[in-house]
Amino acid sequence: MSLFVQKYGGTSVGTVERIESVAEKVINFRKQGHDMVVVVSAMSGETNRLIGLANQIQDSPDAREMDVLVSTGEQVTIALLCMALKKRGFDARSYTGTQVKILTDSAHTKARIQDIDVSNMRADLDAGRVVVVAGFQGVDEHGNITTLGRGGSDTTGVALAAALKADECQIYTDVDGVYTTDPRVCEGARRLDKITFEEMLEMASQGSKVLQIRAVEFAGKYSVPLRVLHSFQDGPGTLITLDEDFSDMEQPVVSGIAFNRDEAKVTVAGVPDTPGVAARILAPIGAANIEIDVIVQNASADGTTDITFTVHRNDLEKAKTVLGKVCTDVNAREVIADDKIAKVSIVGVGMRSHAGVASKMFDALAEDNINIQMITTSEIKIAVIIDERYLELAVRSLHKAFGLDAIEK
Ligand code: ADP
Ligand code: ASP
Ligand code: MG
């Protein structure tokens, strides 16, 4: 008998029929004698609908009230799933984040979990009940409802699995595992049997939304066995593993390709090339709580240079306002903004032991006439900023160039 924490995403609980199917599935595990803790997302589209309502009132509503609002989505699904379980004669109890006591910090809309009280859940499990927990939400030390950022139900699942020392955390979704790239964009994408935590962390941070990055961080930190599976199709899914040495397959150089359209690029042009000027430009950006991703400084010509960096698209207007002032302060020529960019990244632990990966990537992009605007690397990743229009072409070309189309399932 095992303890499983299963998380079902928005599409998997998107209709009453699907919620009933999830109940059937959970019951099958119960019948095999397993203890079950089930985390659910809001019904698909619900979180966006709630955010839309708020935005009809205000562009950036109060973060505390936003959390009160968006946390309601998950409260609906926990109750409906419990009803579906009880209708079938299985005892179940629903919990909001507050009722469990998933304690977080007070960073509304992007709170971090600090502690989980497992006592209520343990008592229910001991009494033979299925425990159903609302994903994506917690409570801070003052009793305020908090949420964990978009996709945060994954993190609830992993955190509960860590706290309860579950045998496995299973993330059920609308794909049958983690693929070499988003199967919606590349037909040749293949399911991976395994992927290392490190690679999954890079894939998630570079834009693969199949798992929230914090969920992967948590699983790595607490060694939670983590698997991504299809909610309604049988199959082994993808295991996220600490083990880098896959004896059953040859380790490819590149394991996956991630991308996102979430960033925008800003250039401060004609900056005097003197010590300290980059700090004077970036400090006010940091002070305005704007996160920076890729940064490039051009070689200086005629004593001036250009500093370009990317920010989240939602922060572009704020960044432009901050930089307008900075531009005058540092005596730069102008600020140029571009939100029609995309970032494409190749990820793989195999890169560590292979030379020439970057040139192969750049060759593949050149062959399709795709101009690289910025480049950034880490030990197991190379990412480029390109024109958004060429994103899908770039993903497909790189997928082919690195032999991912050919990997056997
Ligand atoms: P859920 O609502 O179940 O949390 P998400 O929409 O958050 O589901 O995540 C699943 C989606 O992630 C898939 O439908 C797929 O389009 C997308 N995705 C992006 N990159 C990948 C990848 N490498 N492998 C699998 N799915 C991916
Ligand atoms: N419902 C939340 C969202 O849409 C959390 C989740 O589904 O993981 O982001
Ligand atoms: Mg998700």
Coordinates of C-alpha atoms and ligand atoms in Angstrom, one line a residue:
M1 CA 0.0 0.0 0.0
S2 CA 1.4 3.4 -1.0
L3 CA 0.5 7.0 -0.4
F4 CA 0.0 8.9 -3.6
V5 CA -0.5 12.6 -4.1
Q6 CA -2.2 13.2 -7.4
K7 CA -2.7 16.6 -9.0
Y8 CA -5.3 17.1 -11.7
G9 CA -5.0 20.2 -13.9
G10 CA -7.7 22.5 -15.3
T11 CA -8.6 20.6 -18.4
S12 CA -8.8 17.3 -16.4
V13 CA -11.5 18.9 -14.2
G14 CA -12.9 21.2 -16.9
T15 CA -16.4 19.7 -16.9
V16 CA -18.7 17.9 -14.4
E17 CA -18.2 14.7 -16.5
R18 CA -14.4 15.0 -16.2
I19 CA -14.7 15.6 -12.5
E20 CA -16.7 12.3 -12.3
S21 CA -14.0 10.6 -14.4
V22 CA -11.3 11.8 -12.0
A23 CA -13.4 10.4 -9.1
E24 CA -13.6 7.0 -10.8
K25 CA -9.9 7.1 -11.4
V26 CA -9.1 8.0 -7.7
I27 CA -11.5 5.2 -6.6
N28 CA -9.5 2.7 -8.7
F29 CA -6.4 3.6 -6.7
R30 CA -8.3 3.4 -3.4
K31 CA -9.6 0.0 -4.3
Q32 CA -6.0 -1.2 -4.8
G33 CA -5.5 -0.1 -1.2
H34 CA -3.6 3.1 -1.7
D35 CA -4.0 6.2 0.4
M36 CA -4.9 9.1 -1.7
V37 CA -4.4 12.9 -1.5
V38 CA -5.8 14.7 -4.5
V39 CA -5.0 18.2 -5.5
V40 CA -7.2 19.9 -8.1
S41 CA -6.9 23.1 -10.2
A42 CA -9.8 25.3 -11.1
M43 CA -11.9 24.2 -14.0
S44 CA -10.1 25.2 -17.2
G45 CA -10.5 28.8 -18.1
E46 CA -11.9 29.7 -14.7
T47 CA -8.8 31.5 -13.3
N48 CA -8.5 33.5 -16.5
R49 CA -12.2 34.4 -16.3
L50 CA -11.8 35.6 -12.7
I51 CA -8.7 37.7 -13.6
G52 CA -10.8 39.1 -16.5
L53 CA -13.6 40.2 -14.1
A54 CA -11.0 42.0 -11.9
N55 CA -9.5 43.7 -14.9
Q56 CA -12.9 45.1 -15.8
I57 CA -12.7 47.1 -12.6
Q58 CA -9.0 48.0 -12.5
D59 CA -5.8 47.3 -14.5
S60 CA -3.8 46.2 -11.5
P61 CA -6.2 45.4 -8.7
D62 CA -5.1 45.1 -5.1
A63 CA -3.0 41.9 -4.8
R64 CA -4.7 40.7 -1.6
E65 CA -8.2 41.0 -3.1
M66 CA -6.9 39.3 -6.3
D67 CA -5.9 36.3 -4.2
V68 CA -9.3 36.2 -2.5
L69 CA -10.9 36.3 -6.0
V70 CA -8.8 33.7 -7.9
S71 CA -8.6 31.2 -5.1
T72 CA -12.4 30.6 -5.5
G73 CA -11.8 28.6 -8.7
E74 CA -10.1 25.7 -6.8
Q75 CA -12.7 25.9 -4.0
V76 CA -15.4 24.9 -6.5
T77 CA -13.5 21.8 -7.8
I78 CA -12.6 20.4 -4.4
A79 CA -16.2 20.4 -3.4
L80 CA -17.5 18.9 -6.7
L81 CA -14.8 16.1 -6.6
C82 CA -15.7 15.2 -3.0
M83 CA -19.4 15.0 -4.0
A84 CA -18.5 12.7 -6.9
L85 CA -16.5 10.5 -4.6
K86 CA -19.2 10.4 -1.9
K87 CA -21.9 9.6 -4.5
R88 CA -19.9 6.5 -5.3
G89 CA -19.7 5.5 -1.6
F90 CA -16.2 6.7 -0.9
D91 CA -15.6 8.9 2.0
A92 CA -13.7 12.1 1.1
R93 CA -13.1 15.5 2.7
S94 CA -12.2 18.8 0.9
Y95 CA -9.7 21.3 2.2
T96 CA -8.9 24.9 1.1
G97 CA -5.3 26.0 1.6
T98 CA -6.3 27.8 4.7
Q99 CA -8.1 24.7 6.1
V100 CA -5.1 22.5 5.7
K101 CA -2.9 25.3 6.8
I102 CA -0.5 25.6 3.9
L103 CA 1.4 28.4 5.4
T104 CA 3.0 30.8 2.9
D105 CA 4.8 34.2 3.0
S106 CA 2.7 37.3 2.3
A107 CA 3.8 37.9 -1.3
H108 CA 0.3 37.9 -2.7
T109 CA -0.1 36.3 -6.2
K110 CA 3.3 34.7 -6.0
A111 CA 3.5 33.4 -2.4
R112 CA 6.0 30.8 -1.4
I113 CA 5.1 27.8 0.8
Q114 CA 6.9 27.8 4.2
D115 CA 5.2 25.1 6.1
I116 CA 2.4 22.5 5.8
D117 CA 0.3 21.2 8.7
V118 CA -0.3 17.5 7.9
S119 CA -2.3 16.6 11.0
N120 CA -5.8 17.0 9.5
M121 CA -4.9 15.2 6.4
R122 CA -3.2 12.4 8.3
A123 CA -6.3 11.9 10.5
D124 CA -8.5 11.6 7.4
L125 CA -6.1 9.2 5.7
D126 CA -6.1 7.1 8.9
A127 CA -9.9 7.1 8.9
G128 CA -9.8 5.8 5.3
R129 CA -10.9 9.1 3.6
V130 CA -9.7 10.5 0.4
V131 CA -8.2 14.0 1.1
V132 CA -9.0 16.6 -1.6
V133 CA -7.0 19.8 -1.4
A134 CA -7.4 23.0 -3.4
G135 CA -4.3 23.7 -5.4
F136 CA -2.6 27.1 -6.0
Q137 CA -3.5 28.6 -2.6
G138 CA -2.3 29.0 1.0
V139 CA -2.6 31.3 3.9
D140 CA -0.1 33.7 5.4
E141 CA 0.7 34.2 9.1
H142 CA -2.1 36.9 9.4
G143 CA -4.8 34.6 8.0
N144 CA -4.8 36.2 4.5
I145 CA -5.5 34.0 1.5
T146 CA -2.5 33.8 -0.8
T147 CA -1.9 32.2 -4.2
L148 CA 1.3 30.6 -5.6
G149 CA 1.5 32.1 -9.1
R150 CA 0.0 30.7 -12.3
G151 CA 0.3 27.0 -12.6
G152 CA 0.8 26.8 -8.8
S153 CA -1.3 23.7 -8.2
D154 CA 1.7 21.7 -9.4
T155 CA 3.6 23.2 -6.5
T156 CA 0.8 22.4 -4.0
G157 CA 0.9 18.8 -5.2
V158 CA 4.7 18.5 -4.8
A159 CA 4.8 20.3 -1.5
L160 CA 2.0 18.1 0.0
A161 CA 3.9 15.0 -1.3
A162 CA 7.1 16.2 0.4
A163 CA 5.3 17.1 3.7
L164 CA 3.4 13.7 3.8
K165 CA 6.5 11.8 2.5
A166 CA 4.3 10.3 -0.2
D167 CA 5.6 7.5 -2.4
E168 CA 5.0 9.4 -5.6
C169 CA 3.6 12.8 -6.7
Q170 CA 1.7 12.3 -9.9
I171 CA 0.9 15.3 -12.0
Y172 CA -2.1 14.4 -14.3
T173 CA -2.6 16.6 -17.2
D174 CA -3.7 16.8 -20.9
V175 CA -0.5 15.4 -22.3
D176 CA 0.9 11.9 -21.6
G177 CA 4.2 13.2 -20.2
V178 CA 7.0 15.7 -20.7
Y179 CA 7.9 16.0 -24.4
T180 CA 11.0 17.0 -26.2
T181 CA 9.2 20.2 -26.9
D182 CA 5.6 21.4 -26.7
P183 CA 3.6 18.9 -28.8
R184 CA 1.2 21.7 -29.8
V185 CA 4.0 23.5 -31.7
C186 CA 6.1 20.6 -33.1
E187 CA 4.5 17.5 -34.6
G188 CA 7.7 15.5 -34.2
A189 CA 7.8 16.1 -30.4
R190 CA 8.3 12.9 -28.4
R191 CA 7.5 11.9 -24.9
L192 CA 10.5 11.3 -22.7
D193 CA 10.5 8.3 -20.4
K194 CA 12.8 10.2 -18.0
I195 CA 14.2 13.7 -17.6
T196 CA 16.6 14.9 -15.0
F197 CA 15.5 17.5 -12.4
E198 CA 18.2 19.8 -13.6
E199 CA 16.9 19.6 -17.2
M200 CA 13.2 19.9 -16.1
L201 CA 14.1 23.0 -14.1
E202 CA 15.7 24.6 -17.1
M203 CA 12.8 23.6 -19.4
A204 CA 10.3 25.1 -16.9
S205 CA 12.3 28.2 -16.4
Q206 CA 12.7 28.7 -20.1
G207 CA 8.9 28.5 -20.6
S208 CA 7.7 24.8 -20.7
K209 CA 4.5 25.3 -18.8
V210 CA 3.9 21.6 -18.3
L211 CA 5.3 21.9 -14.7
Q212 CA 5.5 25.1 -12.7
I213 CA 9.2 25.9 -12.0
R214 CA 8.7 26.0 -8.2
A215 CA 7.2 22.5 -8.3
V216 CA 10.3 21.2 -9.9
E217 CA 12.5 23.1 -7.4
F218 CA 10.6 21.7 -4.5
A219 CA 10.7 18.1 -5.8
G220 CA 14.5 18.4 -6.3
K221 CA 15.1 19.9 -2.9
Y222 CA 13.0 17.3 -1.0
S223 CA 13.7 14.4 -3.4
V224 CA 10.0 13.9 -4.2
P225 CA 9.5 11.2 -6.8
L226 CA 7.6 13.1 -9.5
R227 CA 5.8 11.9 -12.6
V228 CA 3.8 13.6 -15.3
L229 CA 1.0 11.5 -16.8
H230 CA -2.2 11.8 -18.9
S231 CA -5.4 12.1 -16.9
F232 CA -7.4 9.8 -19.0
Q233 CA -5.0 7.7 -21.0
D234 CA -3.0 4.8 -19.6
G235 CA 0.8 5.0 -19.9
P236 CA 4.0 5.3 -17.9
G237 CA 4.3 9.1 -18.3
T238 CA 7.6 10.8 -17.6
L239 CA 9.6 10.4 -14.5
I240 CA 11.6 13.4 -13.3
T241 CA 14.7 11.8 -11.9
L242 CA 17.8 12.8 -9.9
D243 CA 19.8 10.2 -11.8
E244 CA 21.8 11.7 -14.7
D245 CA 23.1 8.4 -16.0
F246 CA 20.4 6.7 -18.0
S247 CA 21.9 3.3 -18.5
D248 CA 18.9 2.2 -20.7
M249 CA 19.4 4.9 -23.4
E250 CA 22.2 6.9 -24.9
Q251 CA 22.1 10.4 -23.4
P252 CA 21.3 12.9 -26.1
V253 CA 23.2 16.2 -26.2
V254 CA 20.0 18.1 -26.2
S255 CA 17.0 16.7 -24.3
G256 CA 14.4 19.3 -25.0
I257 CA 13.5 22.7 -26.5
A258 CA 11.6 25.3 -24.5
F259 CA 10.3 28.6 -25.6
N260 CA 8.3 31.6 -24.4
R261 CA 6.7 34.7 -25.7
D262 CA 6.5 36.3 -22.3
E263 CA 9.4 38.7 -22.6
A264 CA 10.0 42.1 -24.2
K265 CA 13.3 43.7 -25.1
V266 CA 14.5 47.2 -24.1
T267 CA 17.6 49.0 -25.4
V268 CA 19.2 52.0 -23.8
A269 CA 21.1 53.4 -26.8
G270 CA 24.1 55.7 -26.9
V271 CA 25.1 55.2 -23.3
P272 CA 28.4 56.9 -22.4
D273 CA 30.9 54.0 -22.0
T274 CA 32.1 54.8 -18.5
P275 CA 32.5 52.6 -15.3
G276 CA 29.3 52.3 -13.2
V277 CA 26.9 53.3 -16.0
A278 CA 25.3 49.8 -16.3
A279 CA 24.6 49.8 -12.6
R280 CA 23.0 53.2 -12.8
I281 CA 20.7 51.9 -15.5
L282 CA 19.8 48.6 -13.9
A283 CA 19.5 49.7 -10.2
P284 CA 16.2 51.7 -10.8
I285 CA 14.8 48.7 -12.7
G286 CA 15.6 46.5 -9.7
A287 CA 14.2 49.1 -7.3
A288 CA 10.9 49.1 -9.4
N289 CA 10.7 45.3 -8.8
I290 CA 11.2 44.5 -12.5
E291 CA 13.0 41.2 -13.1
I292 CA 15.6 41.2 -15.8
D293 CA 16.4 38.1 -17.8
V294 CA 18.9 38.3 -20.7
I295 CA 21.4 41.3 -20.8
V296 CA 23.8 42.3 -23.5
Q297 CA 26.1 45.2 -23.8
N298 CA 27.5 46.1 -27.2
A299 CA 31.2 46.8 -27.9
S300 CA 31.8 50.5 -27.5
A301 CA 32.1 52.7 -30.6
D302 CA 33.0 56.4 -30.3
G303 CA 32.9 56.2 -26.5
T304 CA 29.2 55.1 -26.4
T305 CA 27.6 51.8 -26.2
D306 CA 24.1 50.2 -26.1
I307 CA 22.7 48.1 -23.2
T308 CA 19.9 45.8 -24.1
F309 CA 18.0 43.6 -21.7
T310 CA 14.7 41.6 -21.5
V311 CA 11.9 42.0 -19.0
H312 CA 8.5 40.3 -18.6
R313 CA 6.1 41.8 -21.1
N314 CA 3.7 42.8 -18.3
D315 CA 6.6 45.0 -17.0
L316 CA 7.4 46.7 -20.3
E317 CA 5.4 49.9 -19.7
K318 CA 6.8 50.2 -16.2
A319 CA 10.4 49.7 -17.5
K320 CA 9.9 52.3 -20.2
T321 CA 8.8 54.8 -17.6
V322 CA 11.7 54.1 -15.3
L323 CA 14.2 54.2 -18.2
G324 CA 12.8 57.5 -19.6
K325 CA 14.2 59.1 -16.5
V326 CA 17.4 57.1 -16.4
C327 CA 18.1 58.0 -20.0
T328 CA 18.3 61.7 -19.1
D329 CA 20.3 61.0 -15.9
V330 CA 23.1 59.0 -17.6
N331 CA 23.0 61.1 -20.7
A332 CA 22.0 58.2 -23.1
R333 CA 20.6 58.9 -26.5
E334 CA 17.2 57.0 -26.4
V335 CA 15.2 54.0 -25.2
I336 CA 14.0 51.5 -27.7
A337 CA 11.4 48.9 -26.8
D338 CA 10.3 45.8 -28.7
D339 CA 7.7 43.4 -27.5
K340 CA 7.6 41.2 -30.6
I341 CA 10.3 38.9 -29.5
A342 CA 10.5 35.3 -28.3
K343 CA 13.0 33.2 -26.5
V344 CA 14.0 29.7 -27.7
S345 CA 16.2 27.5 -25.6
I346 CA 17.9 24.2 -26.0
V347 CA 18.4 22.2 -22.8
G348 CA 20.4 19.1 -22.0
V349 CA 22.9 17.8 -19.5
G350 CA 24.7 16.2 -22.4
M351 CA 25.9 19.6 -23.4
R352 CA 28.4 19.5 -20.6
S353 CA 30.5 16.9 -22.4
H354 CA 30.0 18.1 -26.0
A355 CA 31.6 20.9 -27.9
G356 CA 30.1 22.7 -30.8
V357 CA 26.5 22.7 -29.6
A358 CA 26.1 26.5 -29.9
S359 CA 27.5 26.5 -33.5
K360 CA 25.1 23.7 -34.4
M361 CA 22.2 25.7 -33.0
F362 CA 23.2 28.9 -34.8
D363 CA 23.8 27.0 -38.1
A364 CA 20.3 25.6 -37.9
L365 CA 18.8 29.1 -37.3
A366 CA 20.9 30.6 -40.0
E367 CA 19.7 28.0 -42.5
D368 CA 16.2 29.3 -42.0
N369 CA 17.4 32.9 -42.1
I370 CA 16.4 33.5 -38.5
N371 CA 18.3 36.4 -37.0
I372 CA 19.6 36.0 -33.4
Q373 CA 19.2 39.2 -31.4
M374 CA 20.6 38.1 -28.1
I375 CA 22.3 35.0 -26.7
T376 CA 22.6 33.6 -23.2
T377 CA 24.0 30.4 -21.9
S378 CA 24.3 28.2 -18.8
E379 CA 26.1 24.9 -18.4
I380 CA 23.1 22.9 -19.7
K381 CA 21.2 25.5 -21.8
I382 CA 21.7 27.9 -24.7
A383 CA 18.9 30.5 -25.2
V384 CA 18.4 33.0 -28.0
I385 CA 16.1 35.9 -28.5
I386 CA 14.6 36.1 -31.9
D387 CA 11.7 37.8 -33.8
E388 CA 8.5 36.3 -32.5
R389 CA 7.3 35.6 -36.0
Y390 CA 9.9 32.9 -36.4
L391 CA 9.4 31.1 -33.1
E392 CA 7.6 28.0 -34.4
L393 CA 9.9 27.6 -37.3
A394 CA 12.9 27.9 -35.0
V395 CA 11.5 25.3 -32.6
R396 CA 10.9 22.8 -35.4
S397 CA 14.3 23.4 -37.0
L398 CA 16.2 22.9 -33.7
H399 CA 14.1 19.9 -32.9
K400 CA 15.2 18.3 -36.1
A401 CA 18.8 19.6 -36.0
F402 CA 19.4 18.0 -32.7
G403 CA 17.9 14.6 -33.7
L404 CA 15.0 14.9 -31.4
D405 CA 12.5 13.9 -34.1
A406 CA 14.3 10.6 -34.3
I407 CA 14.4 9.6 -30.7
E408 CA 12.5 6.3 -30.2
K409 CA 9.6 6.5 -27.7
Ligands
ADP1 P1 -2.7 21.7 -16.5 O1 -3.9 22.5 -16.7 O2 -3.0 20.2 -16.4 O3 -1.8 22.1 -15.4 P2 -0.9 23.0 -18.4 O4 -1.6 23.6 -19.6 O5 -0.5 23.8 -17.3 O6 -1.9 21.8 -17.9 O7 0.3 22.1 -19.0 C1 0.2 21.1 -20.0 C2 0.5 21.8 -21.3 O8 1.9 22.1 -21.3 C3 0.4 20.8 -22.5 O9 -0.9 20.8 -23.0 C4 1.4 21.4 -23.5 O10 0.8 22.1 -24.5 C5 2.3 22.3 -22.7 N1 3.7 22.0 -22.8 C6 4.7 22.9 -23.0 N2 5.9 22.3 -23.1 C7 5.7 21.0 -23.0 C8 6.6 19.8 -23.0 N3 7.9 19.9 -23.2 N4 6.0 18.6 -22.8 C9 4.7 18.5 -22.6 N5 3.8 19.5 -22.6 C10 4.3 20.8 -22.8
ASP2 N1 -5.8 27.7 -11.5 C1 -4.4 28.2 -11.4 C2 -4.0 28.7 -12.8 O1 -4.7 28.6 -13.8 C3 -3.4 27.2 -10.9 C4 -3.2 26.0 -11.7 O2 -4.1 25.6 -12.5 O3 -2.2 25.4 -11.5 O4 -2.9 29.2 -13.0
MG3 MG -0.4 23.7 -15.3

